[in-house]
Tab-separated table of C-alpha atoms and ligand atoms in Angstrom:
chain	number	residue	atom	x	y	z
A	20	MET	CA	-45.303	-3.480	-2.645
A	21	PHE	CA	-42.568	-6.138	-2.830
A	22	LYS	CA	-40.108	-6.053	0.065
A	23	VAL	CA	-36.811	-7.793	0.794
A	24	ALA	CA	-35.872	-8.806	4.351
A	25	PRO	CA	-32.256	-10.030	4.588
A	26	SER	CA	-31.723	-12.349	7.559
A	27	ILE	CA	-28.802	-11.573	9.829
A	28	LEU	CA	-28.632	-15.262	10.761
A	29	SER	CA	-26.264	-15.474	7.767
A	30	ALA	CA	-24.231	-12.403	8.810
A	31	ASP	CA	-20.690	-12.416	10.185
A	32	PHE	CA	-21.438	-11.860	13.895
A	33	ALA	CA	-17.955	-10.505	14.506
A	34	ASN	CA	-18.867	-7.742	12.066
A	35	LEU	CA	-22.575	-7.417	12.717
A	36	GLY	CA	-22.701	-3.615	12.515
A	37	ARG	CA	-20.972	-3.709	9.137
A	38	ASP	CA	-23.391	-6.369	7.847
A	39	VAL	CA	-26.487	-4.507	9.095
A	40	ALA	CA	-25.163	-1.397	7.297
A	41	SER	CA	-24.772	-3.486	4.161
A	42	ILE	CA	-28.465	-4.480	4.379
A	43	ALA	CA	-29.482	-0.819	4.477
A	44	GLY	CA	-27.000	0.016	1.712
A	45	SER	CA	-28.481	-2.641	-0.572
A	46	GLY	CA	-31.887	-0.960	-0.670
A	47	ALA	CA	-33.562	-3.775	1.305
A	48	ASP	CA	-36.731	-3.008	3.242
A	49	TYR	CA	-36.533	-4.900	6.551
A	50	VAL	CA	-33.836	-6.522	8.700
A	51	HIS	CA	-34.988	-10.078	9.505
A	52	PHE	CA	-33.938	-11.146	13.017
A	53	ASP	CA	-34.196	-14.893	13.832
A	54	VAL	CA	-34.550	-15.739	17.531
A	55	MET	CA	-34.139	-19.449	18.425
A	56	ASP	CA	-34.470	-20.996	21.874
A	57	GLY	CA	-33.101	-24.531	21.430
A	58	ASN	CA	-36.576	-25.930	22.294
A	59	PHE	CA	-39.037	-24.853	19.623
A	60	VAL	CA	-36.235	-25.420	17.106
A	61	PRO	CA	-33.048	-27.460	17.576
A	62	ASN	CA	-30.736	-24.453	17.464
A	63	LEU	CA	-29.826	-21.333	19.450
A	64	SER	CA	-29.209	-17.911	17.932
A	65	PHE	CA	-29.477	-14.513	19.635
A	66	GLY	CA	-31.984	-12.487	21.607
A	67	LEU	CA	-32.824	-9.221	23.343
A	68	PRO	CA	-29.362	-7.663	23.942
A	69	VAL	CA	-28.400	-8.186	20.304
A	70	LEU	CA	-31.721	-6.711	19.147
A	71	ARG	CA	-31.154	-3.594	21.270
A	72	ASP	CA	-27.718	-3.102	19.727
A	73	VAL	CA	-28.953	-3.665	16.162
A	74	ARG	CA	-31.734	-1.140	16.863
A	75	ARG	CA	-29.107	1.506	17.614
A	76	VAL	CA	-27.360	1.110	14.259
A	77	THR	CA	-30.234	1.000	11.757
A	78	SER	CA	-33.438	2.843	10.998
A	79	LEU	CA	-34.781	-0.004	8.858
A	80	PRO	CA	-37.801	-1.820	10.349
A	81	LEU	CA	-36.724	-4.834	12.427
A	82	ASP	CA	-38.670	-7.981	11.471
A	83	VAL	CA	-38.308	-10.278	14.493
A	84	HIS	CA	-39.078	-13.983	13.904
A	85	LEU	CA	-39.506	-15.713	17.257
A	86	MET	CA	-38.785	-19.450	17.003
A	87	ILE	CA	-39.424	-19.944	20.704
A	88	ASP	CA	-41.881	-21.855	22.889
A	89	ARG	CA	-44.682	-19.864	24.560
A	90	PRO	CA	-43.725	-16.536	22.935
A	91	VAL	CA	-46.358	-14.653	24.980
A	92	ARG	CA	-43.697	-14.586	27.729
A	93	TYR	CA	-41.335	-12.468	25.632
A	94	VAL	CA	-43.192	-10.491	22.949
A	95	GLY	CA	-43.482	-7.348	25.098
A	96	HIS	CA	-39.733	-7.402	25.760
A	97	PHE	CA	-38.971	-7.685	22.041
A	98	CYS	CA	-41.293	-4.736	21.327
A	99	ASP	CA	-39.533	-2.674	24.009
A	100	ALA	CA	-36.123	-3.674	22.610
A	101	GLY	CA	-36.944	-2.106	19.249
A	102	ALA	CA	-38.771	-4.684	17.114
A	103	ASP	CA	-41.197	-3.294	14.529
A	104	ILE	CA	-42.762	-6.595	13.429
A	105	VAL	CA	-42.975	-9.450	15.953
A	106	THR	CA	-43.790	-12.896	14.523
A	107	VAL	CA	-44.897	-15.833	16.673
A	108	HIS	CA	-45.367	-19.434	15.542
A	109	VAL	CA	-48.944	-20.722	15.766
A	110	GLU	CA	-47.485	-24.093	16.829
A	111	ALA	CA	-45.710	-22.584	19.836
A	112	ASP	CA	-48.674	-22.306	22.245
A	113	SER	CA	-52.472	-22.576	22.705
A	114	GLU	CA	-54.796	-20.441	20.565
A	115	GLU	CA	-55.655	-18.343	23.609
A	116	ASN	CA	-52.020	-17.582	24.352
A	117	ILE	CA	-51.153	-16.858	20.706
A	118	ARG	CA	-54.058	-14.377	20.621
A	119	GLU	CA	-52.788	-12.812	23.826
A	120	ALA	CA	-49.302	-12.473	22.323
A	121	LEU	CA	-50.673	-10.780	19.184
A	122	THR	CA	-52.807	-8.414	21.268
A	123	CYS	CA	-49.816	-7.517	23.430
A	124	ILE	CA	-47.773	-6.647	20.308
A	125	ARG	CA	-50.647	-4.516	18.958
A	126	ASN	CA	-51.009	-2.718	22.304
A	127	LYS	CA	-47.302	-1.866	22.125
A	128	ARG	CA	-48.073	-0.163	18.756
A	129	LYS	CA	-45.979	-2.744	16.868
A	130	ARG	CA	-46.974	-5.060	14.023
A	131	PRO	CA	-48.270	-8.514	15.110
A	132	ALA	CA	-47.517	-11.484	12.857
A	133	ILE	CA	-47.842	-15.266	12.802
A	134	CYS	CA	-45.700	-17.953	11.207
A	135	LEU	CA	-46.605	-21.422	9.925
A	136	LYS	CA	-44.120	-24.322	9.825
A	137	PRO	CA	-44.109	-26.459	6.664
A	138	GLY	CA	-46.379	-29.116	8.216
A	139	THR	CA	-49.006	-26.574	9.349
A	140	PRO	CA	-51.898	-25.967	6.920
A	141	ALA	CA	-53.041	-22.538	5.711
A	142	GLU	CA	-56.299	-22.927	7.660
A	143	ALA	CA	-54.345	-22.719	10.929
A	144	ALA	CA	-53.951	-18.979	10.220
A	145	ALA	CA	-57.716	-18.376	10.098
A	146	PRO	CA	-58.313	-17.691	13.819
A	147	TYR	CA	-55.623	-14.989	13.818
A	148	LEU	CA	-55.951	-13.393	10.385
A	149	ALA	CA	-57.873	-10.313	11.537
A	150	LEU	CA	-55.261	-9.660	14.264
A	151	CYS	CA	-52.234	-9.907	11.954
A	152	SER	CA	-50.225	-7.350	10.041
A	153	LEU	CA	-48.112	-10.063	8.357
A	154	ILE	CA	-48.228	-13.834	7.836
A	155	LEU	CA	-44.966	-15.744	7.405
A	156	VAL	CA	-44.856	-19.072	5.569
A	157	MET	CA	-41.760	-21.194	6.235
A	158	THR	CA	-40.335	-22.679	3.051
A	159	VAL	CA	-37.831	-24.774	5.067
A	160	GLU	CA	-38.090	-26.398	8.500
A	161	PRO	CA	-37.205	-23.534	10.872
A	162	GLY	CA	-33.899	-23.691	12.706
A	163	PHE	CA	-31.081	-23.224	10.203
A	164	GLY	CA	-30.079	-21.019	7.302
A	165	GLY	CA	-28.812	-22.435	4.032
A	166	GLN	CA	-31.420	-25.170	3.544
A	167	SER	CA	-33.162	-26.107	0.284
A	168	PHE	CA	-36.390	-24.356	-0.665
A	169	MET	CA	-39.577	-26.447	-0.384
A	170	ALA	CA	-41.487	-25.738	-3.604
A	171	ASP	CA	-44.396	-27.783	-2.288
A	172	MET	CA	-45.251	-24.851	0.038
A	173	MET	CA	-46.470	-22.762	-2.945
A	174	PRO	CA	-50.103	-23.985	-2.786
A	175	LYS	CA	-50.160	-22.875	0.867
A	176	VAL	CA	-48.854	-19.430	-0.102
A	177	SER	CA	-51.608	-19.164	-2.756
A	178	ALA	CA	-54.272	-20.264	-0.275
A	179	LEU	CA	-53.120	-17.650	2.238
A	180	ARG	CA	-53.025	-14.977	-0.465
A	181	HIS	CA	-56.704	-15.693	-1.168
A	182	MET	CA	-57.610	-15.606	2.541
A	183	ILE	CA	-55.722	-12.320	3.008
A	184	ASP	CA	-57.296	-10.673	-0.045
A	185	ARG	CA	-60.761	-11.573	1.221
A	186	GLN	CA	-60.384	-10.911	4.941
A	187	ASN	CA	-57.471	-8.560	5.656
A	188	PRO	CA	-56.092	-7.022	2.445
A	189	GLY	CA	-53.531	-4.860	4.246
A	190	CYS	CA	-51.802	-7.912	5.687
A	191	GLU	CA	-48.393	-8.786	4.176
A	192	LEU	CA	-47.444	-12.323	3.104
A	193	GLU	CA	-43.826	-13.271	3.738
A	194	VAL	CA	-41.785	-16.349	2.815
A	195	ASP	CA	-38.668	-17.560	4.648
A	196	GLY	CA	-36.168	-20.298	3.810
A	197	GLY	CA	-34.110	-21.074	0.717
A	198	VAL	CA	-35.226	-17.890	-1.037
A	199	ASP	CA	-32.965	-16.859	-3.927
A	200	LEU	CA	-33.713	-15.162	-7.259
A	201	LYS	CA	-35.185	-18.337	-8.754
A	202	THR	CA	-37.310	-19.425	-5.815
A	203	ALA	CA	-38.418	-15.833	-5.064
A	204	LEU	CA	-40.085	-15.771	-8.472
A	205	ALA	CA	-42.092	-18.888	-7.594
A	206	CYS	CA	-43.113	-17.289	-4.278
A	207	ALA	CA	-44.071	-14.057	-6.037
A	208	GLY	CA	-46.216	-15.994	-8.492
A	209	ALA	CA	-47.971	-17.712	-5.582
A	210	GLY	CA	-48.763	-14.369	-3.916
A	211	ALA	CA	-45.940	-13.553	-1.466
A	212	ASN	CA	-44.858	-9.917	-1.194
A	213	VAL	CA	-42.085	-10.039	1.465
A	214	PHE	CA	-38.993	-12.169	0.850
A	215	VAL	CA	-36.662	-13.215	3.658
A	216	THR	CA	-33.249	-14.120	2.318
A	217	GLY	CA	-30.244	-15.184	4.354
A	218	SER	CA	-27.502	-17.051	2.555
A	219	ALA	CA	-28.461	-15.911	-0.963
A	220	PHE	CA	-28.296	-12.233	0.073
A	221	PHE	CA	-24.966	-12.477	1.887
A	222	LYS	CA	-23.399	-14.565	-0.906
A	223	ALA	CA	-24.612	-12.269	-3.696
A	224	ALA	CA	-21.744	-10.632	-5.595
A	225	ASP	CA	-23.786	-7.418	-5.784
A	226	ARG	CA	-26.333	-7.170	-2.954
A	227	ALA	CA	-28.031	-4.053	-4.352
A	228	SER	CA	-28.647	-5.798	-7.709
A	229	PHE	CA	-29.961	-8.848	-5.862
A	230	VAL	CA	-32.476	-6.697	-3.962
A	231	SER	CA	-33.494	-4.752	-7.084
A	232	ALA	CA	-34.093	-8.003	-8.955
A	233	ILE	CA	-36.590	-9.102	-6.298
A	234	HIS	CA	-38.254	-5.668	-6.243
A	235	ALA	CA	-38.621	-5.886	-10.035
A	236	MET	CA	-40.523	-9.177	-9.750
A	237	GLU	CA	-43.562	-7.190	-8.637
A	238	HIS	CA	-43.963	-6.028	-12.239
A	239	GLU	CA	-42.948	-9.365	-13.796
A	240	THR	CA	-45.650	-11.248	-11.936
A	241	GLY	CA	-48.309	-8.630	-12.652
A	242	ARG	CA	-49.180	-8.360	-8.951
A	243	ASN	CA	-49.003	-5.357	-6.697
B	320	LIG	C1	-34.569	-20.332	9.343
B	320	LIG	C2	-34.714	-18.845	9.491
B	320	LIG	C3	-34.432	-18.088	8.257
B	320	LIG	C4	-33.027	-18.217	7.708
B	320	LIG	C5	-33.150	-18.166	6.217
B	320	LIG	O1	-35.144	-20.980	10.428
B	320	LIG	O2	-36.044	-18.524	9.894
B	320	LIG	O3	-34.791	-16.714	8.385
B	320	LIG	O4	-32.169	-17.197	8.108
B	320	LIG	O5	-31.912	-18.442	5.656
B	320	LIG	P1	-31.767	-18.923	4.151
B	320	LIG	O6	-32.259	-17.795	3.283
B	320	LIG	O7	-30.305	-19.192	4.005
B	320	LIG	O8	-32.611	-20.161	3.975
B	321	LIG	ZN1	-36.679	-16.370	9.835
């Protein structure tokens, strides 16, 4: 099933409750929550207290993307604060510690996920594939909303789609960065089924139509 995950990084933080309500009202599937630590990426965003407050105002699944060093230190806290999906970057720690983070998320009865930066090959997901409920492919360098989509990530999305279909068919494949109606179609064709969208969603004149157009791509691309 195709899913849309609007990113609140592009929300108006002075009206965050209103903007989270607008995500639910649009028919979107997840709320994407970008956590940045100023080390793993050159930017700071928001963290646990904001997640707890967002949890109180929506029943949509919270898709938490941790752009932080050594995420094993924090994944349990994000699960306890209300995350449903917790995504860690494979570049952020040793294989042993990434495995430990994913196991911790699973033990909290939440959905473990990994993310690959643009320079990280599809094969880097292999050691974790069986442990994951979702794999996120960055289609921009992580750190900022509003950047241009990297079309050269599409072969990586296709490669991961093949790995997932063979080894863990229930796993979702998500793309993040520069996703709008045009670039979502390219991602869909390559095998993605979850679409993070920040600036394009919040700028859309009609957010519900924007979300429906991405949902409809499932039939256009002949995938399910
Ligand atoms: C970037 C974040 C994204 C960001 C996407 O590091 O991970 O989730 O919000 O924003 P757009 O859709 O504007 O590229
Ligand atoms: Zn993100």
